[in-house]
Every structure is written in structure tokens, then in C-alpha cells.
Short mmCIF file of C-alpha atoms in Angstrom, two decimals:
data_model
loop_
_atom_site.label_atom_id
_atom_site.label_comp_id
_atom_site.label_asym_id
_atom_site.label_seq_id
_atom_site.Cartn_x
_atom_site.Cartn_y
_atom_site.Cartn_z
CA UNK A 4 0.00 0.00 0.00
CA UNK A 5 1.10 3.43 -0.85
CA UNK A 6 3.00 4.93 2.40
CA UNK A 7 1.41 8.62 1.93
CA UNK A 8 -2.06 7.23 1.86
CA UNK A 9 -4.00 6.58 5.39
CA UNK A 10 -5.45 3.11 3.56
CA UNK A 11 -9.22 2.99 4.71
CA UNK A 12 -10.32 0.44 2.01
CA UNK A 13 -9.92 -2.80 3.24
CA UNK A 14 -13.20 -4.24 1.63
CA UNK A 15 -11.70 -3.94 -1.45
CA UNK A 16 -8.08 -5.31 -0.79
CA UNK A 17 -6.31 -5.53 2.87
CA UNK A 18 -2.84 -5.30 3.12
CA UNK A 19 -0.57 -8.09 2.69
CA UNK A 20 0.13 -9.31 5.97
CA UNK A 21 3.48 -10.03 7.10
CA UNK A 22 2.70 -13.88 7.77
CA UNK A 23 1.60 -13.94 3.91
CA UNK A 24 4.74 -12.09 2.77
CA UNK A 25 6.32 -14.73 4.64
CA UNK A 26 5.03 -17.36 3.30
CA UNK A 27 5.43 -16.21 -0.19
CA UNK A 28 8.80 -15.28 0.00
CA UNK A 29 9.40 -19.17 1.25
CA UNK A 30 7.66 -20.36 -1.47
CA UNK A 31 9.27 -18.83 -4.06
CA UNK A 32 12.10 -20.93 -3.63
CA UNK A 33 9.80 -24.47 -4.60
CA UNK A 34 10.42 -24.35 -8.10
CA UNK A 35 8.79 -27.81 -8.58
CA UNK A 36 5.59 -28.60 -10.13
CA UNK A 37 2.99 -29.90 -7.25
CA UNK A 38 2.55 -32.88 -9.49
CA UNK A 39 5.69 -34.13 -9.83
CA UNK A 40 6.84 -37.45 -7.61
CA UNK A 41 10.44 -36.24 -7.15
CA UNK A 42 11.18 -34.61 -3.64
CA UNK A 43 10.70 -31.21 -5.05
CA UNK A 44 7.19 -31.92 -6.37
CA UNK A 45 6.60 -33.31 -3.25
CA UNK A 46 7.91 -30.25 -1.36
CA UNK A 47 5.28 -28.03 -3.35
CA UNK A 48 2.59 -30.23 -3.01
CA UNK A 49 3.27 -30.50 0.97
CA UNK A 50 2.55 -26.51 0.77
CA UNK A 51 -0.62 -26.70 -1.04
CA UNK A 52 -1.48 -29.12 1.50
CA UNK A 53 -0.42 -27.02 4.57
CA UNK A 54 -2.68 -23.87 2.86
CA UNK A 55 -5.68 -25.93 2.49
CA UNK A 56 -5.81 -27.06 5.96
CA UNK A 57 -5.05 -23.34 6.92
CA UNK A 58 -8.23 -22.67 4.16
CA UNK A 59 -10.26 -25.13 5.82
CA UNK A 60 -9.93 -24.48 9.92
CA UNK A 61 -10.79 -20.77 8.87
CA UNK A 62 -14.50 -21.82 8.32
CA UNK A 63 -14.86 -24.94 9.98
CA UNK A 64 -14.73 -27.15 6.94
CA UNK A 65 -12.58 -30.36 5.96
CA UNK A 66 -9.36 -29.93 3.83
CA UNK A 67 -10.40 -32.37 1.07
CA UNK A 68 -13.54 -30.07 1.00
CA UNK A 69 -11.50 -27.12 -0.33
CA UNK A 70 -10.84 -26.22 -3.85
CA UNK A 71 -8.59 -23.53 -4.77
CA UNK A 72 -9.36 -20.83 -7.37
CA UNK A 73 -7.80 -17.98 -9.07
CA UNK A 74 -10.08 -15.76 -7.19
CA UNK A 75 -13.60 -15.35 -5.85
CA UNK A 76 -14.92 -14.39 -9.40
CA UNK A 77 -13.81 -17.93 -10.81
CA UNK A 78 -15.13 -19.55 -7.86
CA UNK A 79 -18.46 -17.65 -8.47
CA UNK A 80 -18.06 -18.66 -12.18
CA UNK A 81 -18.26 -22.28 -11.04
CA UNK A 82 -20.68 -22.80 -8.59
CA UNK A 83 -23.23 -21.19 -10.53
CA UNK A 84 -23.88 -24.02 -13.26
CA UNK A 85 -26.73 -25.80 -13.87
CA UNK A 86 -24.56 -28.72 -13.98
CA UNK A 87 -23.84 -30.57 -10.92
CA UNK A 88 -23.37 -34.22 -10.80
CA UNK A 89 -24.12 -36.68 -7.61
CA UNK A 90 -21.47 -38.95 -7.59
CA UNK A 91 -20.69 -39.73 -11.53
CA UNK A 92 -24.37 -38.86 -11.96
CA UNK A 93 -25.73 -35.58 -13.35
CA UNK A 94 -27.57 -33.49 -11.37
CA UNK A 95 -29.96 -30.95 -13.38
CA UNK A 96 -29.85 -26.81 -11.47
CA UNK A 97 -32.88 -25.48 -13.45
CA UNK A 98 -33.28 -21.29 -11.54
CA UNK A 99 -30.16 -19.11 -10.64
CA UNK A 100 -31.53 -16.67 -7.82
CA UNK A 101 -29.54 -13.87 -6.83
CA UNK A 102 -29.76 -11.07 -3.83
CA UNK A 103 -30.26 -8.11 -5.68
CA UNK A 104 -27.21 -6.06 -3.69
CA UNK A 105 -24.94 -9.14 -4.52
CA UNK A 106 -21.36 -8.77 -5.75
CA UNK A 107 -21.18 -8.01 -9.28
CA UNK A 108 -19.41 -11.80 -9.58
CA UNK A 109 -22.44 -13.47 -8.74
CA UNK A 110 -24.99 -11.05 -10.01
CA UNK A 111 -23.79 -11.63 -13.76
CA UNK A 112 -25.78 -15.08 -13.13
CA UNK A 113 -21.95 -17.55 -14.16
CA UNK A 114 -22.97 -20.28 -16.62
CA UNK A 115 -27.03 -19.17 -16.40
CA UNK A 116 -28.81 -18.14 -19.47
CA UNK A 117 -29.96 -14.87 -18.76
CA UNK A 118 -33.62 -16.09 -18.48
CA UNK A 119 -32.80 -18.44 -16.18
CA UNK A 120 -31.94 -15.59 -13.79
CA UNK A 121 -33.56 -14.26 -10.95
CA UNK A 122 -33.26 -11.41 -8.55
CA UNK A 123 -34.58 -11.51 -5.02
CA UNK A 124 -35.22 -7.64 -3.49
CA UNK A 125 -33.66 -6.12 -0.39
CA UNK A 126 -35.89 -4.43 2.64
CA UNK A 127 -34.34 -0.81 2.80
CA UNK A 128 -32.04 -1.98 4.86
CA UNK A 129 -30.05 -4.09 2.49
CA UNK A 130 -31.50 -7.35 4.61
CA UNK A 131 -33.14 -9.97 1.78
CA UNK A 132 -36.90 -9.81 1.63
CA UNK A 133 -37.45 -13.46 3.38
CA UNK A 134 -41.31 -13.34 1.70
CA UNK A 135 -39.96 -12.90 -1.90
CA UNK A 136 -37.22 -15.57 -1.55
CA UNK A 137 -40.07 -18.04 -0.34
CA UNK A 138 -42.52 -17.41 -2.83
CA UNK A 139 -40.04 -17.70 -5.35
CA UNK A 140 -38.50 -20.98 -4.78
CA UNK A 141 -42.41 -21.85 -4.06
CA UNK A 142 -43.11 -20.63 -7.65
CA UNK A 143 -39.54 -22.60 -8.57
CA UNK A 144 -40.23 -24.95 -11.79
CA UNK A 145 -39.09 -28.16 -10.29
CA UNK A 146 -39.18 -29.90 -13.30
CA UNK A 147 -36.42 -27.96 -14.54
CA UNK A 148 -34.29 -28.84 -12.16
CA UNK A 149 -33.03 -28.04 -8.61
CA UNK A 150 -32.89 -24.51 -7.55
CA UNK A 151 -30.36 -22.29 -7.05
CA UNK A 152 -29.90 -19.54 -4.30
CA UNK A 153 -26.59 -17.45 -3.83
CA UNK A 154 -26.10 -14.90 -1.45
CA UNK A 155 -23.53 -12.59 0.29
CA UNK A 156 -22.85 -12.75 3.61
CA UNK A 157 -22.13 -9.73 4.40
CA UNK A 158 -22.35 -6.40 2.06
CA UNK A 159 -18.85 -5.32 0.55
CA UNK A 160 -20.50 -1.64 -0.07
CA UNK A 161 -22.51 -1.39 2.80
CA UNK A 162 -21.00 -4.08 5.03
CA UNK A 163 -24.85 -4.98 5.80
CA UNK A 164 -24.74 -9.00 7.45
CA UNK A 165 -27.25 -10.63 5.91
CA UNK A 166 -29.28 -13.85 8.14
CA UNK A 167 -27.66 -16.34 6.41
CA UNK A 168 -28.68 -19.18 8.64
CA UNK A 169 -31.92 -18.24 8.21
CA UNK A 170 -31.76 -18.25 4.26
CA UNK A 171 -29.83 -21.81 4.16
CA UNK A 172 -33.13 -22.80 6.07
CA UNK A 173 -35.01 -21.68 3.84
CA UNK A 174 -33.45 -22.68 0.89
CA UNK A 175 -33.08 -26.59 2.50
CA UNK A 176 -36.86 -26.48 3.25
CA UNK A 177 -37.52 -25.69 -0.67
CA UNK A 178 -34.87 -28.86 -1.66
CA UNK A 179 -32.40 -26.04 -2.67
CA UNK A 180 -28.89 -25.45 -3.26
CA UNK A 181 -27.30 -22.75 -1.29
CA UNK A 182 -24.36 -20.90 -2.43
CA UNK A 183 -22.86 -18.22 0.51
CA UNK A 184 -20.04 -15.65 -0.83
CA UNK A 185 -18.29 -15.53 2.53
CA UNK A 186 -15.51 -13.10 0.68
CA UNK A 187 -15.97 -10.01 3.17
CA UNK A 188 -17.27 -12.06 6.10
CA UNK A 189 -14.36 -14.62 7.07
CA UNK A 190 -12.63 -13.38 9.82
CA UNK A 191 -14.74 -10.30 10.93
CA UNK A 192 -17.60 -12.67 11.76
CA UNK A 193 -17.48 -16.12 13.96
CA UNK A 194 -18.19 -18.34 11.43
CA UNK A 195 -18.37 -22.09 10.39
CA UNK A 196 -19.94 -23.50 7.33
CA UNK A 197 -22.03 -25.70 9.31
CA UNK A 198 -23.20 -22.45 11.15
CA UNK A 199 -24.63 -20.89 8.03
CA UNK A 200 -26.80 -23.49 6.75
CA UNK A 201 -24.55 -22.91 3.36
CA UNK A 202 -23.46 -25.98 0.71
CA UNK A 203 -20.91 -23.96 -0.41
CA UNK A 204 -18.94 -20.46 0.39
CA UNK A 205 -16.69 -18.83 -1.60
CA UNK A 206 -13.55 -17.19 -0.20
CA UNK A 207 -11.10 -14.68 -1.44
CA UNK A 208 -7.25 -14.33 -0.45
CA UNK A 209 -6.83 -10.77 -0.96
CA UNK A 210 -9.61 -9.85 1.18
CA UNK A 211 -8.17 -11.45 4.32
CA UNK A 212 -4.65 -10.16 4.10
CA UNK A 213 -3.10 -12.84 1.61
CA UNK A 214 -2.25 -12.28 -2.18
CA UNK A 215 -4.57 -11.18 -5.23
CA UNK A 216 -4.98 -14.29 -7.90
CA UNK A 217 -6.06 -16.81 -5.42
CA UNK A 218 -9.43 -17.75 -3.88
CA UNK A 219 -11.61 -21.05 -2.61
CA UNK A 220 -14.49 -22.72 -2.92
CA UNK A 221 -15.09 -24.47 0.54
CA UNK A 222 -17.95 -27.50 0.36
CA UNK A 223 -20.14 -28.82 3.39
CA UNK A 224 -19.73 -32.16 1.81
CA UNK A 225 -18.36 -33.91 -1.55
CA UNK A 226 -21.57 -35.37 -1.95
CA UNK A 227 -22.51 -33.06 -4.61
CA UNK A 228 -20.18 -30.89 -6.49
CA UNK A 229 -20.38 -28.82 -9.78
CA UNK A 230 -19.06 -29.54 -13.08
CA UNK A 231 -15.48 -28.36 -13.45
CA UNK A 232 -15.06 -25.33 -15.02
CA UNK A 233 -11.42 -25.68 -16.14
CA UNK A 234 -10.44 -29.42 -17.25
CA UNK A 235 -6.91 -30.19 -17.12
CA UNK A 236 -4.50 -32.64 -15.48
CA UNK A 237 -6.93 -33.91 -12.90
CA UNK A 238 -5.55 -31.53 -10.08
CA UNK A 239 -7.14 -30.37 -7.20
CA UNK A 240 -9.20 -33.67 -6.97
CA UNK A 241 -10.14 -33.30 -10.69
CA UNK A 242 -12.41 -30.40 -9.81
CA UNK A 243 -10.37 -26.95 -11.43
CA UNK A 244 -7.35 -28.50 -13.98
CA UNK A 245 -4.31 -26.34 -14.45
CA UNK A 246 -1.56 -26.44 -12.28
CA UNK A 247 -1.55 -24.80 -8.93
CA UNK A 248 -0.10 -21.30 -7.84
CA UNK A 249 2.16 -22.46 -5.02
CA UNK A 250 3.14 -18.94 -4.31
CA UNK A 251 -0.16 -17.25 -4.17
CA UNK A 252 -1.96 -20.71 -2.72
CA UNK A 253 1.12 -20.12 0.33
CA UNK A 254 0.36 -16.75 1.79
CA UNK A 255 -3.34 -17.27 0.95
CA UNK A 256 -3.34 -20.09 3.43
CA UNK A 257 -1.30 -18.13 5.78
CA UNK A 258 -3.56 -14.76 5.69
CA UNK A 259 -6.41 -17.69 6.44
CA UNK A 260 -4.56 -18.65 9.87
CA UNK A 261 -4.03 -15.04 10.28
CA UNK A 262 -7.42 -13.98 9.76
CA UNK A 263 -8.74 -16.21 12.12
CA UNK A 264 -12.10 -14.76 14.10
CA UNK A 265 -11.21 -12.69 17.26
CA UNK A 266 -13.59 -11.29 19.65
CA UNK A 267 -10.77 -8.92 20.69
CA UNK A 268 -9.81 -7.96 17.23
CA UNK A 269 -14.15 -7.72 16.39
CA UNK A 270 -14.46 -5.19 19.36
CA UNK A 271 -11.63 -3.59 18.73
CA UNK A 272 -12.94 -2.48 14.89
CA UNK A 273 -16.63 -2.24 16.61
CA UNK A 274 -15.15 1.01 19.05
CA UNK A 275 -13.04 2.61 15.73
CA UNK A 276 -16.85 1.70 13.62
CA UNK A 277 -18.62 3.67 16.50
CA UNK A 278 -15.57 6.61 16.92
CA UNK A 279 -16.18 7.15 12.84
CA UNK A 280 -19.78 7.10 13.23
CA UNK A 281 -19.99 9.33 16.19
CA UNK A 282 -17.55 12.09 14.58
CA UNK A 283 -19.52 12.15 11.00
CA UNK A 284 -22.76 12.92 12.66
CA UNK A 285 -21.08 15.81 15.29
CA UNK A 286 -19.53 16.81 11.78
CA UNK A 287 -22.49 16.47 9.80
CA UNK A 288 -25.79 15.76 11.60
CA UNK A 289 -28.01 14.96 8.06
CA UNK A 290 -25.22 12.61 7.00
CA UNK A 291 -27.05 8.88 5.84
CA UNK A 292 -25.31 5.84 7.52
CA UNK A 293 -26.70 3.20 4.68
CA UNK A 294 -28.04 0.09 6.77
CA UNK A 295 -30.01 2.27 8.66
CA UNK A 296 -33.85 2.91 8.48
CA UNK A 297 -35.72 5.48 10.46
CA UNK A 298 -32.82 4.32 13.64
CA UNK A 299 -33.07 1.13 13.19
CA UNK A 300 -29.88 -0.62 12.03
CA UNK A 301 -28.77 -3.73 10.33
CA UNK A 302 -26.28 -5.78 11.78
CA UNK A 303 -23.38 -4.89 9.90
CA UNK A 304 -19.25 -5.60 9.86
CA UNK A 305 -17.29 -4.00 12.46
CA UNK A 306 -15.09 -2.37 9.66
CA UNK A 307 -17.54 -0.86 7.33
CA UNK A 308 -19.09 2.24 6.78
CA UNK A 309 -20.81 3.97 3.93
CA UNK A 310 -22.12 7.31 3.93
CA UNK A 311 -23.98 9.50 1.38
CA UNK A 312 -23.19 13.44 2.20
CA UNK A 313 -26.89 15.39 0.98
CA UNK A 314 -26.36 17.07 -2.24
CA UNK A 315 -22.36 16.09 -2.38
CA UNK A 316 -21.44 13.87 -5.17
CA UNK A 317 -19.51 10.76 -3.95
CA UNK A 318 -16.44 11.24 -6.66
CA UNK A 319 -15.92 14.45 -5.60
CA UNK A 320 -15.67 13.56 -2.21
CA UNK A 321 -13.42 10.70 -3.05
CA UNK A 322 -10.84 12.94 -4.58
CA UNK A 323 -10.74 15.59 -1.98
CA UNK A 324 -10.16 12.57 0.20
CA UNK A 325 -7.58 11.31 -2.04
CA UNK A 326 -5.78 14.77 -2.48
CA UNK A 327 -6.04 14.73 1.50
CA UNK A 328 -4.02 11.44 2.02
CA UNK A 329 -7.34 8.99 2.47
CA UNK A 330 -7.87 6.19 0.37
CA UNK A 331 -11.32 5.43 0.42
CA UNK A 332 -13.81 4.26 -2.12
CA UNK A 333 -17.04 5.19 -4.02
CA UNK A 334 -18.44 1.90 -3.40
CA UNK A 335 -17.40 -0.80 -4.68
CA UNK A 336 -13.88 -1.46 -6.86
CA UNK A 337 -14.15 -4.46 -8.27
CA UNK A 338 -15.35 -3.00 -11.78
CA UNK A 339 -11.96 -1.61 -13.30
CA UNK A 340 -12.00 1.93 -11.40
CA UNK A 341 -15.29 3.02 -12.95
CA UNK A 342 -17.29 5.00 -10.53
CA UNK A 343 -21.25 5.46 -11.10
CA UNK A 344 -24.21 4.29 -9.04
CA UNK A 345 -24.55 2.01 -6.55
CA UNK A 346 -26.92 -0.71 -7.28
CA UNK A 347 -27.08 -1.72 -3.91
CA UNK A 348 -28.13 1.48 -3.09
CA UNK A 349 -30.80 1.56 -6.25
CA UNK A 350 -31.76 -2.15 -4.56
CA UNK A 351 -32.16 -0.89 -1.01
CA UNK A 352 -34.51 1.72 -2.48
CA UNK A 353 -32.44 5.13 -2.20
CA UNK A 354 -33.26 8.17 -3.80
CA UNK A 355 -30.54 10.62 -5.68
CA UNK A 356 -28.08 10.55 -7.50
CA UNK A 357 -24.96 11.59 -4.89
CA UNK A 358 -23.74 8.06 -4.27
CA UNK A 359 -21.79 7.43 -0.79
CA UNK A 360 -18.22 6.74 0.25
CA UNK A 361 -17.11 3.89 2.07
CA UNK A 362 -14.49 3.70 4.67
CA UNK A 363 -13.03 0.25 5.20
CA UNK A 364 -10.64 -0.55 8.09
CA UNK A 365 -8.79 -3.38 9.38
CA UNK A 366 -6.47 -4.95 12.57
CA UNK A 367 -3.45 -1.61 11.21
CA UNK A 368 -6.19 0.81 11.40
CA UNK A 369 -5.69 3.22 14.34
CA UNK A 370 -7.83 5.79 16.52
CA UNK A 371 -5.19 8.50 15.49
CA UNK A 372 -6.23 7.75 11.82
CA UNK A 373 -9.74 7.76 11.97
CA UNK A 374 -9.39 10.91 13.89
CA UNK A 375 -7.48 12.35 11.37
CA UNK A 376 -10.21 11.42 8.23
CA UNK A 377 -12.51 13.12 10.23
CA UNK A 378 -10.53 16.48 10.73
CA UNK A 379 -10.71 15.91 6.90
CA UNK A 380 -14.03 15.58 6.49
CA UNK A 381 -14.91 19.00 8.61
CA UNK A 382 -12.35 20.50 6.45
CA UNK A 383 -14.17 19.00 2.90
CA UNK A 384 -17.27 20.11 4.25
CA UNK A 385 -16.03 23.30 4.91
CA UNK A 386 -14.62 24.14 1.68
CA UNK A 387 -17.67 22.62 -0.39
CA UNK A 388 -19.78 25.24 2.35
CA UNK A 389 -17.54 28.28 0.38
#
């Protein structure tokens, strides 16, 4: 991360922690290929093996249960496929349905023709509207196949948790699949895969402190499994071909042991969450703190916040930011820099065009900082007031 920035965007990528810089560096001197039988194919193998079992205790889940990914987009990519199999028997997905404030990975509907494609709505508060999902797996063609239901677990834009449990319940009771993208949860929430009623989650290393170009997709059981995506060589267990990136696999795994839930670490972001919160409103008493409806809030992450200043456009308040040493964001970055509106906000139901900005922290983040973005903000405010 750049050293003149104060980094406040962890949702989008958290620093590379020093265990996963480790890691990597260690691994850079395996030169083998994880499928060879010699002792330096074994050697990289034996640290693919170490990161999935640092993969897997993260969420509960069992190594063999873990497939590795170039990312959370891939993973996305391949759980959502009408084509599963049971066994060496195929297993028909007829109806993709997606939360409407998804990630835009899972919103583009993977391997699902477009009419096969459905969105569920939000409450304002970003939580899922419970009746709609019901009455739509009700409504749910069975004879097209199983359905489909995929679902963040907790908001990268407006770091809103969503009931997950409670969705995996519902989606069981309806003979469902359940597909959970744990990217921004794992490690700010207690967590286990058994916990949130999901068949699969999908993780991301970059997210959790570990390297970009490597991600997961964790299964509650081998049972059923989707088609691969990319055929190859037969390697990780014949589910994603192509041979494996030891380096990036090695400090993802670490970041994963790293990341590992704390309630001392969770309270500590809830207090700097609450300091942030406390100072925009002093600063700025008609400010909108999104997961919020008439005072009643939304569980949301510890680390998240995303504001819409009345009648300030979100850019411009991202540069003056920028020019004032604060990386922040103007929702989410995961669509090549471009900037425009939210559709989680359009999905939650808000009105205007200013967008919001949203400050993203992590275990580096201090008091001193957030302190600082906020003697920035009265100063922003102050200037946009001349």
C-alpha cells in the first residue's frame, strides 16, 4: 500500500500481511511442479497441502472439501452451473436466484442463461426480503431442475450481514442449493460452514490479508459438487485442472490462519466503527449511515461504513479525500475503477443521484487515523460550504 495514503479500504483489498509475505517469500524458492513425484514436487505439493488445511480451519470445513481458485470471481463462475453431478451422476440446477445487492461476480448469473436468472429484493435496509425468496423458490419450476440460491454474507458496499442461517433454512426447506459468498465475512464474523446453513462459500485471499490471484471454494460435503469449469491434469481432486499457484496458494493459506475470528480484534474495529460514526454525525448531523432505516440498524461488519453526504457527489468527495491522504472508495472497486451508481443502493430503495463513500478498516487501522479522516471531512465540508 502506498505509504502517503491513510489506507481505509480494506473491503476492497487488505494489506498483505506479514505472515503472507512470509510465506510467499518461502515459497518462491519451490520451483517444482505440485505434481511431480520427485522430492521437489513433493515439497510443493506438501505446501498446497499445509494452505488448504489453513483454508479449511478458517471456516470450519474439511481440507479435502477445499478447492482452490484464481479468485472469488472464478469460484463464483463455477458454482453457478446448472450442472452438478451426484457422484458420476448428473444433477440438473434449473433457476439461478440472486440477492439483488450481490457482488457483481455473482450477479452476472456464471454459466445461467440470462432467463434463467432471478433477482430476489432487499428491505431498505439491504437485509433480503425473506417473503420474496419463499414465494419464489415456491413458484420454482421443479421440473427444470433443482434450484439455485446465492447470497452474500455480508455487504462489501454497505457491510450490511445478511441472516444467512436463516436463508440456508429456507433454501433446504424448498430442496435447494445454497451458495454463501463468505468473501468479506471470514474473519470479521465467527463463522463455520455448518453455522450458516450454506453448501458452499466462496472465499477470497486478498480480502483477508493474503495475495490477489487466489481464492476457494469451501464444500459442506463432496456429496454433490459442480461440473469443473477448467479441465486439465486432474488436479485439485479433478475439480479446477491447471496447475496450482504455489506462491499465491502459500500466503493465501497463511492470511487464512491469520485472519482467524477474534472477539478482541471484532471489538476492537466495533469502538473505531462507532468513533467514525460518532464524529460524522457531530460533523455532519443529516449525514445517511446506509443500513439504517428510520434508527433502526442492520447488523453490519465492524469495519464498514458507507455514507452518502446530501447534495455532495460521492467522486468528488473521493478525490478531496484522495488529495487529502485517504484512500477510500465510491463503493465498490471491483469494476476496473469506474465509478457510477450504486446498485445496492438503487436495490435498497435510495433516492438521488450523490452516491456514498465507504471507509473500510482493518487490525493496522488506528484511533489517530480515523481521527485524522474526520478532521478531513470537517475541512471538505467546509470548503464545499464556500
Amino acid at each position: 500500500m502506498a505509504k502517503t495514503a491513510t489506507y481505509l479500504d480494506y473491503n476492497a483489498a487488505a494489506p498483505l500481511l506479514d505472515e503472507a509475505r512470509a510465506a510467499i517469500i518461502d515459497a518462491l524458492d519451490v520451483n517444482a511442479n505440485p505434481s511431480s513425484v520427485h522430492a521437489s514436487g513433493r515439497a510443493a505439493k506438501a505446501i498446497i497441502a499445509k494452505a488448504r488445511r489453513q483454508v479449511a480451519d478458517l471456516v470450519g470445513a474439511k481440507p479435502d472439501h477445499v478447492i482452490f481458485t484464481s479468485g472469488a470471481t472464478e469460484a463464483a463462475q463455477m458454482l453457478l452451473t446448472p450442472h452438478y453431478s451426484m457422484g458420476r451422476s448428473p444433477l440438473k440446477v434449473g433457476h439461478l436466484y440472486v440477492c439483488a445487492t450481490d457482488h457483481p461476480c455473482t450477479l452476472a448469473g456464471g454459466q445461467f442463461a440470462k432467463d434463467a436468472v432471478s433477482l430476489i429484493p432487499v428491505q431498505a435496509n439491504g437485509i433480503i426480503d425473506f417473503d420474496a425468496l419463499e414465494e419464489s423458490l415456491r413458484a420454482h419450476d421443479k421440473s427444470s431442475g433443482l434450484a439455485l440460491v446465492v447470497c452474500h454474507a455480508a455487504n462489501n458496499e454497505t457491510g450490511v450481514i445478511q441472516p444467512f442461517a436463516k436463508i440456508g433454512d429456507i433454501v433446504k426447506a424448498a430442496g435447494g442449493i445454497f451458495v454463501l459468498d463468505a468473501v468479506q465475512a471470514v474473519g470479521r464474523l465467527d463463522l463455520t460452514i455448518a453455522d450458516t446453513g450454506a453448501d458452499y462459500l466462496i472465499l477470497s485471499s486478498h480480502k483477508i490479508g493474503g495475495p490477489k490471484g487466489a481464492g476457494a471454494i469451501v464444500a459442506a460435503s463432496d456429496l454433490v459438487m459442480p461440473m469443473p469449469l477448467i479441465k486439465g491434469g486432474g488436479q485439485e481432486r479433478g475439480h479446477r485442472g491447471g496447475t496450482e499457484a504455489v506462491v499465491n496458494i502459500a500466503g493465501f493459506g497463511a492470511a487464512a490462519e491469520s485472519a482467524k475470528f477474534s472477539n478482541e480484534r471484532f471489538n476492537v474495529l466495533t469502538d473505531l466503527q462507532n468513533h467514525l460514526e460518532r464524529g460524522l454525525r457531530k460533523a455532519l448531523p443529516e449525514i445517511i449511515i446506509h443500513g439504517q432505516v428510520d434508527g433502526a440498524q442492520a447488523p453490519r461488519l465492524p469495519n464498514t461504513t458507507f455514507f452518502t453526504v446530501p447534495n455532495a457527489k460521492a467522486e468528488t468527495l473521493q478525490i478531496n479525500f484522495d488529495l487529502a491522504g485517504f484512500a477510500v472508495s465510491a463503493g465498490s472497486a471491483c469494476s476496473s475503477g469506474k465509478v457510477g451508481r450504486s446498485h445496492v443502493l438503487t436495490a435498497m430503495g435510495v433516492e438521488g443521484d450523490e452516491g456514498a463513500i465507504r471507509v473500510s478498516f482493518g487490525h493496522l487501522t488506528t484511533k489517530a487515523e480515523i481521527d485524522a479522516f474526520l478532521v478531513a471531512f470537517e475541512q471538505i465540508l467546509a470548503r464545499m460550504k464556500r
